[in-house]
PDB file of C-alpha atoms and ligand atoms in Angstrom:
ATOM      1  CA  HIS A   3     -15.249  10.733  10.475  1.00  0.00           C
ATOM      2  CA  SER A   4     -15.806  12.771  13.729  1.00  0.00           C
ATOM      3  CA  ASN A   5     -19.316  11.258  13.990  1.00  0.00           C
ATOM      4  CA  SER A   6     -18.691   8.776  16.797  1.00  0.00           C
ATOM      5  CA  ALA A   7     -21.806   7.125  16.667  1.00  0.00           C
ATOM      6  CA  GLN A   8     -21.218   6.139  12.818  1.00  0.00           C
ATOM      7  CA  CYS A   9     -18.158   4.554  14.159  1.00  0.00           C
ATOM      8  CA  VAL A  10     -17.902   0.818  14.630  1.00  0.00           C
ATOM      9  CA  SER A  11     -15.487  -0.538  16.858  1.00  0.00           C
ATOM     10  CA  ARG A  12     -13.387  -3.601  15.506  1.00  0.00           C
ATOM     11  CA  LYS A  13     -15.035  -6.022  18.450  1.00  0.00           C
ATOM     12  CA  LEU A  14     -18.029  -5.382  17.279  1.00  0.00           C
ATOM     13  CA  VAL A  15     -17.526  -5.602  13.735  1.00  0.00           C
ATOM     14  CA  ARG A  16     -15.962  -8.861  14.198  1.00  0.00           C
ATOM     15  CA  ASN A  17     -18.617 -10.300  16.273  1.00  0.00           C
ATOM     16  CA  GLY A  18     -21.379  -9.063  14.217  1.00  0.00           C
ATOM     17  CA  GLU A  19     -22.917  -9.942  10.910  1.00  0.00           C
ATOM     18  CA  GLU A  20     -22.384  -6.762   9.325  1.00  0.00           C
ATOM     19  CA  ARG A  21     -19.073  -5.846   8.428  1.00  0.00           C
ATOM     20  CA  PRO A  22     -17.825  -2.599   5.776  1.00  0.00           C
ATOM     21  CA  THR A  23     -16.140  -3.240   2.918  1.00  0.00           C
ATOM     22  CA  VAL A  24     -11.857  -3.051   2.366  1.00  0.00           C
ATOM     23  CA  ILE A  25     -10.714  -1.884  -0.319  1.00  0.00           C
ATOM     24  CA  CYS A  26      -6.631  -1.457  -0.640  1.00  0.00           C
ATOM     25  CA  ILE A  27      -5.275   0.657  -3.872  1.00  0.00           C
ATOM     26  CA  GLU A  28      -2.216  -1.226  -4.764  1.00  0.00           C
ATOM     27  CA  GLY A  29       0.463   0.067  -7.616  1.00  0.00           C
ATOM     28  CA  ASN A  30       4.113   1.243  -7.928  1.00  0.00           C
ATOM     29  CA  ILE A  31       5.490   4.042  -6.221  1.00  0.00           C
ATOM     30  CA  ALA A  32       4.101   7.344  -7.714  1.00  0.00           C
ATOM     31  CA  SER A  33       1.640   5.417  -9.731  1.00  0.00           C
ATOM     32  CA  GLY A  34      -1.331   7.924  -8.683  1.00  0.00           C
ATOM     33  CA  LYS A  35      -2.605   6.021  -5.257  1.00  0.00           C
ATOM     34  CA  THR A  36      -3.061   9.297  -3.829  1.00  0.00           C
ATOM     35  CA  THR A  37      -5.158  10.975  -6.613  1.00  0.00           C
ATOM     36  CA  CYS A  38      -7.326   7.797  -6.541  1.00  0.00           C
ATOM     37  CA  LEU A  39      -7.849   7.879  -2.926  1.00  0.00           C
ATOM     38  CA  GLU A  40      -8.309  11.900  -3.489  1.00  0.00           C
ATOM     39  CA  TYR A  41     -11.676  11.351  -5.903  1.00  0.00           C
ATOM     40  CA  PHE A  42     -13.337   8.599  -3.525  1.00  0.00           C
ATOM     41  CA  SER A  43     -12.685  11.202  -0.623  1.00  0.00           C
ATOM     42  CA  LYS A  44     -15.409  12.774  -2.315  1.00  0.00           C
ATOM     43  CA  THR A  45     -17.733  10.456  -2.533  1.00  0.00           C
ATOM     44  CA  ASN A  46     -20.333  10.010   0.450  1.00  0.00           C
ATOM     45  CA  ASN A  47     -20.208   6.973   2.875  1.00  0.00           C
ATOM     46  CA  ILE A  48     -16.384   5.903   1.734  1.00  0.00           C
ATOM     47  CA  GLU A  49     -13.560   6.316   4.455  1.00  0.00           C
ATOM     48  CA  VAL A  50     -10.422   6.675   2.991  1.00  0.00           C
ATOM     49  CA  LEU A  51      -7.075   6.303   4.556  1.00  0.00           C
ATOM     50  CA  THR A  52      -4.220   7.910   3.044  1.00  0.00           C
ATOM     51  CA  GLU A  53      -0.663   5.680   3.228  1.00  0.00           C
ATOM     52  CA  PRO A  54       1.361   6.864   7.072  1.00  0.00           C
ATOM     53  CA  VAL A  55       4.157   8.168   4.637  1.00  0.00           C
ATOM     54  CA  ALA A  56       4.481  11.311   7.207  1.00  0.00           C
ATOM     55  CA  LYS A  57       5.149   8.800   9.933  1.00  0.00           C
ATOM     56  CA  TRP A  58       7.778   6.850   8.245  1.00  0.00           C
ATOM     57  CA  ARG A  59       9.377  10.543   7.584  1.00  0.00           C
ATOM     58  CA  ASN A  60       9.460  11.637  10.967  1.00  0.00           C
ATOM     59  CA  VAL A  61       9.399   9.107  13.968  1.00  0.00           C
ATOM     60  CA  ARG A  62      10.339  11.155  17.016  1.00  0.00           C
ATOM     61  CA  GLY A  63      12.597  13.400  15.107  1.00  0.00           C
ATOM     62  CA  HIS A  64      14.152  10.439  13.216  1.00  0.00           C
ATOM     63  CA  ASN A  65      13.492  10.029   9.265  1.00  0.00           C
ATOM     64  CA  PRO A  66      13.965   5.995   8.788  1.00  0.00           C
ATOM     65  CA  LEU A  67      12.456   6.579   5.240  1.00  0.00           C
ATOM     66  CA  GLY A  68      15.426   8.429   4.266  1.00  0.00           C
ATOM     67  CA  LEU A  69      17.778   6.165   5.802  1.00  0.00           C
ATOM     68  CA  MET A  70      16.531   3.515   4.306  1.00  0.00           C
ATOM     69  CA  TYR A  71      17.041   5.353   0.999  1.00  0.00           C
ATOM     70  CA  GLN A  72      20.606   6.055   2.035  1.00  0.00           C
ATOM     71  CA  ASP A  73      22.087   2.665   3.307  1.00  0.00           C
ATOM     72  CA  PRO A  74      19.210   0.048   2.472  1.00  0.00           C
ATOM     73  CA  THR A  75      21.132  -2.893   4.137  1.00  0.00           C
ATOM     74  CA  ARG A  76      21.932  -0.649   7.423  1.00  0.00           C
ATOM     75  CA  TRP A  77      18.307   0.617   7.733  1.00  0.00           C
ATOM     76  CA  GLY A  78      16.058  -1.382   5.558  1.00  0.00           C
ATOM     77  CA  ILE A  79      14.659  -3.502   8.549  1.00  0.00           C
ATOM     78  CA  THR A  80      14.320  -0.019  10.582  1.00  0.00           C
ATOM     79  CA  LEU A  81      12.047   1.370   8.241  1.00  0.00           C
ATOM     80  CA  GLN A  82      10.031  -1.931   7.284  1.00  0.00           C
ATOM     81  CA  THR A  83       9.782  -2.795  10.880  1.00  0.00           C
ATOM     82  CA  TYR A  84       7.951   0.686  11.357  1.00  0.00           C
ATOM     83  CA  VAL A  85       5.943   0.443   7.984  1.00  0.00           C
ATOM     84  CA  GLN A  86       4.501  -2.906   9.375  1.00  0.00           C
ATOM     85  CA  LEU A  87       3.585  -1.849  12.732  1.00  0.00           C
ATOM     86  CA  THR A  88       1.699   1.747  11.031  1.00  0.00           C
ATOM     87  CA  MET A  89       0.074  -0.661   8.658  1.00  0.00           C
ATOM     88  CA  LEU A  90      -1.494  -3.246  11.005  1.00  0.00           C
ATOM     89  CA  ASP A  91      -2.563   0.103  12.896  1.00  0.00           C
ATOM     90  CA  ARG A  92      -4.676   1.301   9.848  1.00  0.00           C
ATOM     91  CA  HIS A  93      -5.600  -2.375   9.379  1.00  0.00           C
ATOM     92  CA  LEU A  94      -6.765  -2.640  13.133  1.00  0.00           C
ATOM     93  CA  SER A  95      -8.410   1.121  13.073  1.00  0.00           C
ATOM     94  CA  GLN A  96     -12.146   1.900  13.575  1.00  0.00           C
ATOM     95  CA  ILE A  97     -13.743   1.514  10.141  1.00  0.00           C
ATOM     96  CA  CYS A  98     -16.460   4.774  10.294  1.00  0.00           C
ATOM     97  CA  GLY A  99     -19.353   4.184   7.560  1.00  0.00           C
ATOM     98  CA  PRO A 100     -19.794   1.103   5.110  1.00  0.00           C
ATOM     99  CA  VAL A 101     -16.828   1.282   2.709  1.00  0.00           C
ATOM    100  CA  ARG A 102     -12.941   1.693   3.748  1.00  0.00           C
ATOM    101  CA  MET A 103     -10.221   2.244   1.238  1.00  0.00           C
ATOM    102  CA  MET A 104      -6.900   2.589   2.002  1.00  0.00           C
ATOM    103  CA  GLU A 105      -3.796   3.044   0.345  1.00  0.00           C
ATOM    104  CA  ARG A 106      -1.446  -0.073   0.311  1.00  0.00           C
ATOM    105  CA  SER A 107      -1.912  -3.046   2.865  1.00  0.00           C
ATOM    106  CA  ILE A 108       0.393  -4.860   5.107  1.00  0.00           C
ATOM    107  CA  PHE A 109       0.797  -7.320   2.435  1.00  0.00           C
ATOM    108  CA  SER A 110       2.178  -5.302  -0.126  1.00  0.00           C
ATOM    109  CA  ALA A 111       4.804  -4.099   2.541  1.00  0.00           C
ATOM    110  CA  LYS A 112       5.957  -7.941   3.094  1.00  0.00           C
ATOM    111  CA  TYR A 113       5.285  -8.975  -0.378  1.00  0.00           C
ATOM    112  CA  ILE A 114       7.084  -6.351  -2.209  1.00  0.00           C
ATOM    113  CA  PHE A 115       9.298  -4.075  -0.687  1.00  0.00           C
ATOM    114  CA  VAL A 116      10.834  -6.214   2.099  1.00  0.00           C
ATOM    115  CA  GLU A 117      10.339  -8.999  -0.711  1.00  0.00           C
ATOM    116  CA  ASN A 118      12.604  -6.381  -3.155  1.00  0.00           C
ATOM    117  CA  LEU A 119      15.220  -5.547  -0.617  1.00  0.00           C
ATOM    118  CA  TYR A 120      16.222  -8.975   0.607  1.00  0.00           C
ATOM    119  CA  LYS A 121      15.972 -10.392  -3.177  1.00  0.00           C
ATOM    120  CA  SER A 122      18.265  -7.558  -4.418  1.00  0.00           C
ATOM    121  CA  GLY A 123      20.657  -8.365  -1.649  1.00  0.00           C
ATOM    122  CA  LYS A 124      20.433  -5.333   0.169  1.00  0.00           C
ATOM    123  CA  MET A 125      18.843  -6.844   3.374  1.00  0.00           C
ATOM    124  CA  PRO A 126      20.709  -9.270   5.589  1.00  0.00           C
ATOM    125  CA  GLU A 127      19.356 -12.913   5.825  1.00  0.00           C
ATOM    126  CA  VAL A 128      18.573 -12.268   9.623  1.00  0.00           C
ATOM    127  CA  ASP A 129      16.590  -8.879   8.927  1.00  0.00           C
ATOM    128  CA  PHE A 130      14.496 -10.725   6.231  1.00  0.00           C
ATOM    129  CA  ALA A 131      13.831 -13.640   8.882  1.00  0.00           C
ATOM    130  CA  VAL A 132      12.950 -11.641  11.711  1.00  0.00           C
ATOM    131  CA  LEU A 133      10.620  -9.451   9.450  1.00  0.00           C
ATOM    132  CA  SER A 134       8.759 -12.673   8.197  1.00  0.00           C
ATOM    133  CA  GLU A 135       8.133 -14.197  11.340  1.00  0.00           C
ATOM    134  CA  TRP A 136       6.564 -10.751  12.649  1.00  0.00           C
ATOM    135  CA  PHE A 137       4.553 -10.821   9.116  1.00  0.00           C
ATOM    136  CA  GLU A 138       3.746 -14.469   9.574  1.00  0.00           C
ATOM    137  CA  TRP A 139       2.981 -14.210  13.293  1.00  0.00           C
ATOM    138  CA  ILE A 140       0.527 -11.317  12.415  1.00  0.00           C
ATOM    139  CA  THR A 141      -1.369 -12.892   9.552  1.00  0.00           C
ATOM    140  CA  GLN A 142      -1.862 -15.843  11.605  1.00  0.00           C
ATOM    141  CA  ASN A 143      -3.028 -14.738  15.024  1.00  0.00           C
ATOM    142  CA  ILE A 144      -5.043 -11.225  13.657  1.00  0.00           C
ATOM    143  CA  ALA A 145      -7.755 -11.122  11.092  1.00  0.00           C
ATOM    144  CA  LEU A 146      -6.811  -8.670   8.333  1.00  0.00           C
ATOM    145  CA  PRO A 147     -10.003  -8.618   5.853  1.00  0.00           C
ATOM    146  CA  VAL A 148      -9.597  -7.143   2.626  1.00  0.00           C
ATOM    147  CA  ASP A 149     -12.366  -7.599  -0.010  1.00  0.00           C
ATOM    148  CA  LEU A 150     -10.903  -5.676  -3.165  1.00  0.00           C
ATOM    149  CA  ILE A 151      -7.700  -4.689  -4.216  1.00  0.00           C
ATOM    150  CA  VAL A 152      -7.469  -2.100  -6.955  1.00  0.00           C
ATOM    151  CA  TYR A 153      -4.335  -2.351  -8.961  1.00  0.00           C
ATOM    152  CA  LEU A 154      -2.708   0.561 -10.665  1.00  0.00           C
ATOM    153  CA  GLN A 155      -0.892  -0.803 -13.220  1.00  0.00           C
ATOM    154  CA  THR A 156       1.713   1.696 -14.609  1.00  0.00           C
ATOM    155  CA  LYS A 157       5.112   1.537 -17.049  1.00  0.00           C
ATOM    156  CA  PRO A 158       8.005   1.748 -14.519  1.00  0.00           C
ATOM    157  CA  GLU A 159       8.406   4.694 -17.000  1.00  0.00           C
ATOM    158  CA  THR A 160       5.728   6.579 -16.085  1.00  0.00           C
ATOM    159  CA  CYS A 161       6.508   6.386 -12.121  1.00  0.00           C
ATOM    160  CA  TYR A 162       9.920   7.564 -12.901  1.00  0.00           C
ATOM    161  CA  GLU A 163       8.605  10.580 -14.452  1.00  0.00           C
ATOM    162  CA  ARG A 164       5.961  11.247 -11.850  1.00  0.00           C
ATOM    163  CA  LEU A 165       8.823  10.717  -9.242  1.00  0.00           C
ATOM    164  CA  ARG A 166      11.066  13.272 -11.003  1.00  0.00           C
ATOM    165  CA  GLU A 167       8.426  16.070 -11.223  1.00  0.00           C
ATOM    166  CA  ARG A 168       6.790  15.500  -7.238  1.00  0.00           C
ATOM    167  CA  CYS A 169      10.561  16.094  -6.171  1.00  0.00           C
ATOM    168  CA  ARG A 170      10.544  14.063  -2.862  1.00  0.00           C
ATOM    169  CA  GLU A 171      13.771  15.176  -1.241  1.00  0.00           C
ATOM    170  CA  GLU A 172      14.466  11.131   0.357  1.00  0.00           C
ATOM    171  CA  GLU A 173      13.584   9.755  -3.496  1.00  0.00           C
ATOM    172  CA  LYS A 174      15.812  11.618  -5.538  1.00  0.00           C
ATOM    173  CA  VAL A 175      18.443   8.552  -5.310  1.00  0.00           C
ATOM    174  CA  ILE A 176      15.691   6.113  -6.825  1.00  0.00           C
ATOM    175  CA  PRO A 177      16.771   4.988 -10.081  1.00  0.00           C
ATOM    176  CA  MET A 178      14.633   3.398 -12.928  1.00  0.00           C
ATOM    177  CA  GLU A 179      16.147  -0.225 -12.105  1.00  0.00           C
ATOM    178  CA  TYR A 180      14.108   0.177  -8.589  1.00  0.00           C
ATOM    179  CA  LEU A 181      10.860   0.714  -9.874  1.00  0.00           C
ATOM    180  CA  GLU A 182      11.464  -1.878 -12.528  1.00  0.00           C
ATOM    181  CA  SER A 183      11.969  -4.478  -9.815  1.00  0.00           C
ATOM    182  CA  ILE A 184       8.613  -3.155  -7.866  1.00  0.00           C
ATOM    183  CA  HIS A 185       6.536  -3.527 -11.090  1.00  0.00           C
ATOM    184  CA  GLN A 186       7.797  -6.924 -11.552  1.00  0.00           C
ATOM    185  CA  LEU A 187       7.047  -7.920  -8.126  1.00  0.00           C
ATOM    186  CA  TYR A 188       3.510  -6.521  -8.305  1.00  0.00           C
ATOM    187  CA  GLU A 189       2.755  -7.870 -11.671  1.00  0.00           C
ATOM    188  CA  ASP A 190       3.758 -11.513 -10.529  1.00  0.00           C
ATOM    189  CA  TRP A 191       1.806 -10.999  -7.056  1.00  0.00           C
ATOM    190  CA  LEU A 192      -1.300  -9.537  -8.735  1.00  0.00           C
ATOM    191  CA  ILE A 193      -1.146 -10.032 -12.517  1.00  0.00           C
ATOM    192  CA  LYS A 194       0.273 -13.560 -12.812  1.00  0.00           C
ATOM    193  CA  GLN A 195      -0.437 -14.583  -9.095  1.00  0.00           C
ATOM    194  CA  THR A 196       2.776 -16.996  -8.769  1.00  0.00           C
ATOM    195  CA  SER A 197       4.461 -15.393  -5.909  1.00  0.00           C
ATOM    196  CA  PHE A 198       2.310 -14.956  -2.868  1.00  0.00           C
ATOM    197  CA  LYS A 199      -1.325 -15.300  -1.520  1.00  0.00           C
ATOM    198  CA  VAL A 200      -3.794 -12.510  -3.060  1.00  0.00           C
ATOM    199  CA  PRO A 201      -6.046 -11.615  -0.042  1.00  0.00           C
ATOM    200  CA  ALA A 202      -8.742 -10.193  -2.668  1.00  0.00           C
ATOM    201  CA  PRO A 203     -10.144 -10.297  -5.857  1.00  0.00           C
ATOM    202  CA  VAL A 204      -7.991  -8.098  -8.176  1.00  0.00           C
ATOM    203  CA  LEU A 205      -9.689  -4.919 -10.115  1.00  0.00           C
ATOM    204  CA  VAL A 206      -6.829  -3.886 -12.569  1.00  0.00           C
ATOM    205  CA  ILE A 207      -6.807   0.124 -14.045  1.00  0.00           C
ATOM    206  CA  SER A 208      -4.330   1.394 -16.194  1.00  0.00           C
ATOM    207  CA  ALA A 209      -2.870   4.193 -14.826  1.00  0.00           C
ATOM    208  CA  ASP A 210      -0.285   5.612 -17.433  1.00  0.00           C
ATOM    209  CA  ASP A 211      -2.453   8.320 -18.435  1.00  0.00           C
ATOM    210  CA  ASP A 212      -2.593  11.904 -17.338  1.00  0.00           C
ATOM    211  CA  LEU A 213      -4.766  13.020 -14.687  1.00  0.00           C
ATOM    212  CA  GLU A 214      -8.025  14.020 -16.361  1.00  0.00           C
ATOM    213  CA  LYS A 215      -8.168  10.707 -18.007  1.00  0.00           C
ATOM    214  CA  MET A 216      -7.493   8.668 -14.618  1.00  0.00           C
ATOM    215  CA  LEU A 217     -10.179  11.051 -13.159  1.00  0.00           C
ATOM    216  CA  HIS A 218     -12.397   9.600 -15.974  1.00  0.00           C
ATOM    217  CA  GLN A 219     -11.369   6.016 -15.576  1.00  0.00           C
ATOM    218  CA  TYR A 220     -12.393   6.425 -11.750  1.00  0.00           C
ATOM    219  CA  GLU A 221     -15.516   7.436 -12.443  1.00  0.00           C
ATOM    220  CA  GLU A 222     -16.194   4.793 -14.847  1.00  0.00           C
ATOM    221  CA  ASN A 223     -15.018   1.834 -12.430  1.00  0.00           C
ATOM    222  CA  LYS A 224     -16.541   3.542  -9.415  1.00  0.00           C
ATOM    223  CA  GLU A 225     -19.765   1.053  -9.340  1.00  0.00           C
ATOM    224  CA  ARG A 226     -17.613  -1.813  -9.468  1.00  0.00           C
ATOM    225  CA  ILE A 227     -15.065  -0.748  -6.976  1.00  0.00           C
ATOM    226  CA  LEU A 228     -17.893  -0.007  -4.806  1.00  0.00           C
ATOM    227  CA  SER A 229     -20.316  -3.082  -4.981  1.00  0.00           C
ATOM    228  CA  ALA A 230     -17.041  -5.034  -4.193  1.00  0.00           C
ATOM    229  CA  GLN A 231     -18.433  -8.430  -2.743  1.00  0.00           C
ATOM    230  CA  ARG A 232     -17.586  -9.646   0.555  1.00  0.00           C
TER     231      ARG A 232
HETATM  232  N1  DCP B 329       7.993   2.500   0.589  1.00  0.00           N
HETATM  233  C1  DCP B 329       8.926   1.790   1.205  1.00  0.00           C
HETATM  234  N2  DCP B 329       8.362   0.727   1.520  1.00  0.00           N
HETATM  235  C2  DCP B 329       7.205   0.383   1.603  1.00  0.00           C
HETATM  236  C3  DCP B 329       6.364   1.092   1.593  1.00  0.00           C
HETATM  237  C4  DCP B 329       6.760   2.350   0.964  1.00  0.00           C
HETATM  238  O1  DCP B 329      10.065   1.683   0.960  1.00  0.00           O
HETATM  239  N3  DCP B 329       6.708  -0.838   2.624  1.00  0.00           N
HETATM  240  C5  DCP B 329       8.568   3.806   0.225  1.00  0.00           C
HETATM  241  C6  DCP B 329       8.296   4.311  -1.172  1.00  0.00           C
HETATM  242  C7  DCP B 329       7.909   5.636  -1.511  1.00  0.00           C
HETATM  243  C8  DCP B 329       7.299   5.931  -0.157  1.00  0.00           C
HETATM  244  O2  DCP B 329       7.720   5.105   0.832  1.00  0.00           O
HETATM  245  O3  DCP B 329       9.093   6.155  -1.352  1.00  0.00           O
HETATM  246  C9  DCP B 329       6.085   6.442  -0.396  1.00  0.00           C
HETATM  247  O4  DCP B 329       5.591   5.178  -0.620  1.00  0.00           O
HETATM  248  P1  DCP B 329       4.319   5.258  -1.993  1.00  0.00           P
HETATM  249  O5  DCP B 329       4.694   5.172  -3.220  1.00  0.00           O
HETATM  250  O6  DCP B 329       3.430   4.308  -1.653  1.00  0.00           O
HETATM  251  O7  DCP B 329       3.633   6.827  -1.852  1.00  0.00           O
HETATM  252  P2  DCP B 329       3.533   7.265  -2.796  1.00  0.00           P
HETATM  253  O8  DCP B 329       3.228   8.797  -2.206  1.00  0.00           O
HETATM  254  O9  DCP B 329       4.642   7.519  -3.850  1.00  0.00           O
HETATM  255  O10 DCP B 329       2.008   6.842  -3.454  1.00  0.00           O
HETATM  256  P3  DCP B 329       1.175   7.626  -4.852  1.00  0.00           P
HETATM  257  O11 DCP B 329       2.132   8.450  -5.681  1.00  0.00           O
HETATM  258  O12 DCP B 329       0.919   6.587  -5.962  1.00  0.00           O
HETATM  259  O13 DCP B 329       0.036   8.321  -4.375  1.00  0.00           O
END
């Protein structure tokens, strides 16, 4: 990463013919995205970007993630505005090397998380309207190319168990129904493809198995993932 000679500025990428391949890892909360990214970070020539969750837990000393779980109606827009900014920053940052793999995307932030807050009656309509205007402006005016979506498909029950095990303080309040709604939104978007525009082809990987079996699956799917067509 630190080798700046290998880093291509966005401007050059956009003007030139050659563009790196961008792969987004998607899936429910605690579906195992981080483990997947860790596996691929050991592969040469892949730049791996994890989710900016540390920023969502601490922006200038405030914790919008925690606030959102405590009172989604009041703080949902606060967190989601910041998520949208940090995801945009990720999509636009300098790409080092021929393949970039990133955790989630600006698309799932809007189509899954903002949608869920609004649909469940926890986000006021005006907040949803403002976030939607921002999202539409961004996606209509800035090219955010994605070449492949890897969907880690899990049962909501699996995520619930993993969530309990990892014990992230803010997430202690998450009930099973929350994971079920997120699951349904992901299924409608990436499997049925009936809700929102899918920005790239989707590769589905079943992710209910334990760590060892998951690593084996990544090994098996490695070539397919890395040869994502543009
Ligand atoms: N989150 C949110 N709104 C978004 C994106 C994420 O409220 N637009 C929340 C959900 C989680 C936390 O942020 O509480 C972290 O998100 P992830 O599920 O993406 O990260 P994980 O660490 O859970 O991923 P995994 O366990 O799959 O590695």
